[in-house]
JSON list of C-alpha atoms in Angstrom, two decimals:
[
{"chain": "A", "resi": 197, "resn": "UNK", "atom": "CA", "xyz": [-143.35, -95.23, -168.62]},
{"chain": "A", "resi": 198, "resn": "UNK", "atom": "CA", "xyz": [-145.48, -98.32, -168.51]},
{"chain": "A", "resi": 199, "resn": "UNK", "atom": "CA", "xyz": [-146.97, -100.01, -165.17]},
{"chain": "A", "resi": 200, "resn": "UNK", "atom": "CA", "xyz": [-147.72, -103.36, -164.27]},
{"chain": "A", "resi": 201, "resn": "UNK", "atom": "CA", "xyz": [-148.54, -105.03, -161.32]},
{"chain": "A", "resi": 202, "resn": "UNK", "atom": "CA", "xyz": [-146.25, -103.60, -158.68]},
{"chain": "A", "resi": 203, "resn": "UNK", "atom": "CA", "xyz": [-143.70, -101.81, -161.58]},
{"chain": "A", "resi": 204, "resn": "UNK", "atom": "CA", "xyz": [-143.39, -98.86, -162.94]},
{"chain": "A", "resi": 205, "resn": "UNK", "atom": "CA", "xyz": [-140.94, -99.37, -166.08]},
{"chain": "A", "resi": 206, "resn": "UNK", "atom": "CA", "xyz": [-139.83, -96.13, -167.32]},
{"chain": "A", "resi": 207, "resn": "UNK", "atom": "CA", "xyz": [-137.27, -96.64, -171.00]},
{"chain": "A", "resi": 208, "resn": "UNK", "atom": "CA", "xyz": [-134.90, -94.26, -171.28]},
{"chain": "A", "resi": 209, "resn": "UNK", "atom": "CA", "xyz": [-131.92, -93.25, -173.92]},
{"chain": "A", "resi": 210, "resn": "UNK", "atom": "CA", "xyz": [-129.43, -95.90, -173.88]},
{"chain": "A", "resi": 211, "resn": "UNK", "atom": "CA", "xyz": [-125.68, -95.31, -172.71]},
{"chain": "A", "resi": 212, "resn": "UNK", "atom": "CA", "xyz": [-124.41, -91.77, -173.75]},
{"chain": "A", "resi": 213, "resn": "UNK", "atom": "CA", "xyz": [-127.88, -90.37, -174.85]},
{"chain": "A", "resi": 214, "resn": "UNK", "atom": "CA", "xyz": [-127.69, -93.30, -177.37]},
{"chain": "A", "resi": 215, "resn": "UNK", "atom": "CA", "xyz": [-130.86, -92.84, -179.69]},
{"chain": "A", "resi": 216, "resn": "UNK", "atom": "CA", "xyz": [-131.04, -96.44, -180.94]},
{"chain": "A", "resi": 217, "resn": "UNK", "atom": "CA", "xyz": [-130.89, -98.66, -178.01]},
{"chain": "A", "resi": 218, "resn": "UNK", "atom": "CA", "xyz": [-133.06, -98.02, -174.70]},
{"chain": "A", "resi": 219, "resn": "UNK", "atom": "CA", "xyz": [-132.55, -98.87, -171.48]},
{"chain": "A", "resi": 220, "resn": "UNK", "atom": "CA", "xyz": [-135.47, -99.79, -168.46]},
{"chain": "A", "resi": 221, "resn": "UNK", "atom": "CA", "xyz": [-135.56, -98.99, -164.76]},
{"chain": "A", "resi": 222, "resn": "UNK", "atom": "CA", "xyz": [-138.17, -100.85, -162.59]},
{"chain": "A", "resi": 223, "resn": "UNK", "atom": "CA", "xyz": [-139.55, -99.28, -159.65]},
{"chain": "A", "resi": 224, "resn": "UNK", "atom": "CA", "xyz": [-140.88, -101.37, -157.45]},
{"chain": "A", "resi": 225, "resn": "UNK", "atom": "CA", "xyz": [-143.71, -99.62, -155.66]},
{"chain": "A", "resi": 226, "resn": "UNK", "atom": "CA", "xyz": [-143.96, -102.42, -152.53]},
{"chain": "A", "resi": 227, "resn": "UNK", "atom": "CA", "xyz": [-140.26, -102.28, -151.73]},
{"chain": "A", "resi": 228, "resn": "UNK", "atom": "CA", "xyz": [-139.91, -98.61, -153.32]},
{"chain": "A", "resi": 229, "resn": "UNK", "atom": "CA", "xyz": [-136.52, -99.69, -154.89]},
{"chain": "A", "resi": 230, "resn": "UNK", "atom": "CA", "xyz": [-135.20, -98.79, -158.43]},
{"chain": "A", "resi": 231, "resn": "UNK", "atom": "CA", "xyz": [-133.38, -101.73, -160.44]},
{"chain": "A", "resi": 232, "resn": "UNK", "atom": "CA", "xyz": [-132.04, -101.81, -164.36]},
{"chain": "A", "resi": 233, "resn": "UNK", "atom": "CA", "xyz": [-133.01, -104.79, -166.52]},
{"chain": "A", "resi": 234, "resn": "UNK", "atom": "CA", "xyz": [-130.35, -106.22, -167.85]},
{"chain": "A", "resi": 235, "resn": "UNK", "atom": "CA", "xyz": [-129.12, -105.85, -171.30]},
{"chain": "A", "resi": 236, "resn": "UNK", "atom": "CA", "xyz": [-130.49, -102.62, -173.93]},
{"chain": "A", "resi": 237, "resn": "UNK", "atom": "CA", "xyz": [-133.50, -102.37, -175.76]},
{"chain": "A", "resi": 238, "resn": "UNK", "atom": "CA", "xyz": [-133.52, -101.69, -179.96]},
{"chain": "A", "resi": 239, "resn": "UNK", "atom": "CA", "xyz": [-135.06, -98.20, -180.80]},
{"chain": "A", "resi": 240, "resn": "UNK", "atom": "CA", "xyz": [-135.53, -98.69, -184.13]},
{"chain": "A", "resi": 241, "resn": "UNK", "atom": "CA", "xyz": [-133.93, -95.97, -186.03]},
{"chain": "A", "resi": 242, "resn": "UNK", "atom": "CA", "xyz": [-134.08, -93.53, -182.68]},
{"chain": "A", "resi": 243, "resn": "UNK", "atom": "CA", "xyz": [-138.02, -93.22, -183.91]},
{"chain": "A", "resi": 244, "resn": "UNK", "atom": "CA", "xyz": [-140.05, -92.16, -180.84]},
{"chain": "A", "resi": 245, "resn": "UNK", "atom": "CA", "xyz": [-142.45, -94.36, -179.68]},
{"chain": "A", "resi": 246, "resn": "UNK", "atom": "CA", "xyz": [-145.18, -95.20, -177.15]},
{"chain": "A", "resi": 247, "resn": "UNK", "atom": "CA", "xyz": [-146.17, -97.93, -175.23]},
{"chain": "A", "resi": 248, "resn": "UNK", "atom": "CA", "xyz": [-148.89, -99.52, -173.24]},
{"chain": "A", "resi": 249, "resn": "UNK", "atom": "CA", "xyz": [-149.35, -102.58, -171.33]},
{"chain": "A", "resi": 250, "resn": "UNK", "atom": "CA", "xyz": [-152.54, -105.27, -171.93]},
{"chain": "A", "resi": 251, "resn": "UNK", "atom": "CA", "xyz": [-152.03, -108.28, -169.45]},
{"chain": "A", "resi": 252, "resn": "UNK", "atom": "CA", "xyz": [-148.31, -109.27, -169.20]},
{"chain": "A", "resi": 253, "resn": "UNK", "atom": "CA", "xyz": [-147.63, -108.19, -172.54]},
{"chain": "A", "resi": 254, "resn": "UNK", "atom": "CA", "xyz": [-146.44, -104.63, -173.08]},
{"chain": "A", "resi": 255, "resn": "UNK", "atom": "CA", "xyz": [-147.13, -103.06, -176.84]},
{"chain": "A", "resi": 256, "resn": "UNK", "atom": "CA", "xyz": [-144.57, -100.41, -178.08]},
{"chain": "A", "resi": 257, "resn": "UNK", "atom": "CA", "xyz": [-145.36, -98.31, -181.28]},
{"chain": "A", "resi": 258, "resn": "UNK", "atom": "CA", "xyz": [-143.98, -96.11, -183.88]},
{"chain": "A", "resi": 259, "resn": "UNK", "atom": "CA", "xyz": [-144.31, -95.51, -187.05]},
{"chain": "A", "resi": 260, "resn": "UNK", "atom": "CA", "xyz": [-141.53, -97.96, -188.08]},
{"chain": "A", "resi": 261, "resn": "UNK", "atom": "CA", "xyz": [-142.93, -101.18, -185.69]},
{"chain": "A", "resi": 262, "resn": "UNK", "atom": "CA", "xyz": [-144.92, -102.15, -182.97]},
{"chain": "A", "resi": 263, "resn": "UNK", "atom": "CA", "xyz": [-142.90, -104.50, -180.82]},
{"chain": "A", "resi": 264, "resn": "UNK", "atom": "CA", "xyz": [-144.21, -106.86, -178.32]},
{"chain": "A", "resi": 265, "resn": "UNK", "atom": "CA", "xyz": [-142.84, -107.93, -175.09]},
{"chain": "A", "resi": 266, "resn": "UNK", "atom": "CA", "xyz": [-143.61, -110.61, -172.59]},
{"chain": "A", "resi": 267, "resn": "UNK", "atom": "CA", "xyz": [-143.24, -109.21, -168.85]},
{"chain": "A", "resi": 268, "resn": "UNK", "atom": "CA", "xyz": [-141.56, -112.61, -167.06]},
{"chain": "A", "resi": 269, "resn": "UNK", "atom": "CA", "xyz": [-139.72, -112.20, -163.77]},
{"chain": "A", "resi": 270, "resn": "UNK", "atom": "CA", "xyz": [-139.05, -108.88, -164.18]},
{"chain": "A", "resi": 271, "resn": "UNK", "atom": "CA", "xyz": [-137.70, -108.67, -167.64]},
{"chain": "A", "resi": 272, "resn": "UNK", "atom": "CA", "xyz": [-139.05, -108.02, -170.87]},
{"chain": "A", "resi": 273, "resn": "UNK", "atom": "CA", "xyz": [-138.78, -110.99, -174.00]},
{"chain": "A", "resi": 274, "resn": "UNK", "atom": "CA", "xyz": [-139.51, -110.25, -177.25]},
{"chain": "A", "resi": 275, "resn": "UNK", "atom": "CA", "xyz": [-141.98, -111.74, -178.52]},
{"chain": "A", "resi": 276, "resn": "UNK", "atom": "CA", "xyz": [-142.58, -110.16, -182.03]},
{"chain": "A", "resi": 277, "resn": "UNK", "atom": "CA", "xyz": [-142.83, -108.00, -184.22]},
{"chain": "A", "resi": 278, "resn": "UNK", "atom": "CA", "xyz": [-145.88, -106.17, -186.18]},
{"chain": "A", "resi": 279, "resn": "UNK", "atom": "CA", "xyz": [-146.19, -103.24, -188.47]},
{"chain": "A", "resi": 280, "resn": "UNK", "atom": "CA", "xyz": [-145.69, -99.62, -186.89]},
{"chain": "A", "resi": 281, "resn": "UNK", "atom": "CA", "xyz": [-148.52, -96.85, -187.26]},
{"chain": "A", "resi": 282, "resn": "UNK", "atom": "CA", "xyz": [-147.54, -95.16, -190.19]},
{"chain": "A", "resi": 283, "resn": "UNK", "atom": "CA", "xyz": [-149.79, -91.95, -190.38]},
{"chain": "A", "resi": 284, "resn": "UNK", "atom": "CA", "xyz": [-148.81, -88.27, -189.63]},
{"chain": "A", "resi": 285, "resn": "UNK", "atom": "CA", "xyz": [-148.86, -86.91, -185.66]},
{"chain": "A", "resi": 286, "resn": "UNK", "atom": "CA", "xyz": [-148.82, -87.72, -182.59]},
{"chain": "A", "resi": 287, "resn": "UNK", "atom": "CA", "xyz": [-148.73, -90.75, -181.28]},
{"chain": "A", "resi": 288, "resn": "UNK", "atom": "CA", "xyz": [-150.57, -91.08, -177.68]},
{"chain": "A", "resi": 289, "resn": "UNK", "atom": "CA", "xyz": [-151.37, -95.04, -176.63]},
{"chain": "A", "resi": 290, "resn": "UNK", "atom": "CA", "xyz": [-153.83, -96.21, -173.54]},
{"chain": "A", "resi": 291, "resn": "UNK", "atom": "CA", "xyz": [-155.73, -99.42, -172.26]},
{"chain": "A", "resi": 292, "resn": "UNK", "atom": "CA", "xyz": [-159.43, -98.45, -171.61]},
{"chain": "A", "resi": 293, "resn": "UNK", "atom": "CA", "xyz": [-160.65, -100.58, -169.41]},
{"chain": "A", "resi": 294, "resn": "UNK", "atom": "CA", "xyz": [-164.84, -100.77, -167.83]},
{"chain": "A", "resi": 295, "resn": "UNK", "atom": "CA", "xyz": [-165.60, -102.52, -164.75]},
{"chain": "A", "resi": 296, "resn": "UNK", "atom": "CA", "xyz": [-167.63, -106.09, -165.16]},
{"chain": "A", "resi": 297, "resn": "UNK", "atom": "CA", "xyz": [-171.13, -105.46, -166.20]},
{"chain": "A", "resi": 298, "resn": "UNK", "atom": "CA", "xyz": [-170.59, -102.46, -167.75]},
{"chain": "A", "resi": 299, "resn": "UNK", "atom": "CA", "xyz": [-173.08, -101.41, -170.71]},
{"chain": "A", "resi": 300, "resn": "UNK", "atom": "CA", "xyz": [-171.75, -101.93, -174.01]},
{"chain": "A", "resi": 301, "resn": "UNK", "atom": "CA", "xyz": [-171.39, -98.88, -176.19]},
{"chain": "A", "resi": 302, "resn": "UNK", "atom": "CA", "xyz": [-174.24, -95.89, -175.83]},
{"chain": "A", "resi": 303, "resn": "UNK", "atom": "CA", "xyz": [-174.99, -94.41, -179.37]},
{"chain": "A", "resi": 304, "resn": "UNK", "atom": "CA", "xyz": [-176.66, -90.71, -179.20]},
{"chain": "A", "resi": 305, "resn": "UNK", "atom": "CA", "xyz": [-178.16, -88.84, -181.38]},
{"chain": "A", "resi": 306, "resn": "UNK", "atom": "CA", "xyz": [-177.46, -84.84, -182.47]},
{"chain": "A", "resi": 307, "resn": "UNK", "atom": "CA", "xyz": [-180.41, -83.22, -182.96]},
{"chain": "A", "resi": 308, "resn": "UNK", "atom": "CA", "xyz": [-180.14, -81.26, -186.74]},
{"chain": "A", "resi": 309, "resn": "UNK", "atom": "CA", "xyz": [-179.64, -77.60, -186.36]}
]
């Protein structure tokens, strides 16, 4: 599940618990309404993946490929496509954001023991 703006997206097993194609529901938290996009998503090779969502673009990741989509009207486009994350475990993806003004990064030191 991904959200953006006023949509939660949550991609789901395609038709009959199909592994390689996904579909996406879009709940609409101002009207509180669930819709389907239209047409199925490719899950390459039923790999799991993870996604996360940077502007109107939303990032999806494997091992296999990281796919981007453009967010337009409430559909996803393809944009393209970029090499997965090919190491061993799991896979967790977020967007860490810091307010305006916020000090850069703080580097500490461990005292020896």
């Amino acid at each position: 599940m991904v959200a953006h703006r006023d949509s939660l997206y949550v991609v789901r097993n395609g038709p009959s618990d199909d592994f390689l194609h996904c579909a996406i529901d879009c709940f609409n938290l101002a009207t509180g309404q669930w819709t389907a996009l239209p047409g199925q998503f490719v899950n390459s090779k039923g790999a799991l993946f993870t996604a996360v969502v940077r502007g109107d673009t939303v990032y999806t990741v494997n091992r296999m490929f990281t796919l981007l989509y453009a967010i337009e009207g409430g559909t996803w486009r393809l944009l393209r496509e970029k090499a997965g994350f090919p190491r061993p475990g799991s896979l967790q993806t977020f967007l860490l954001r810091l307010p305006p003004g916020a000090p850069g990064p703080v580097a500490s030191t461990t005292p020896e023991l």
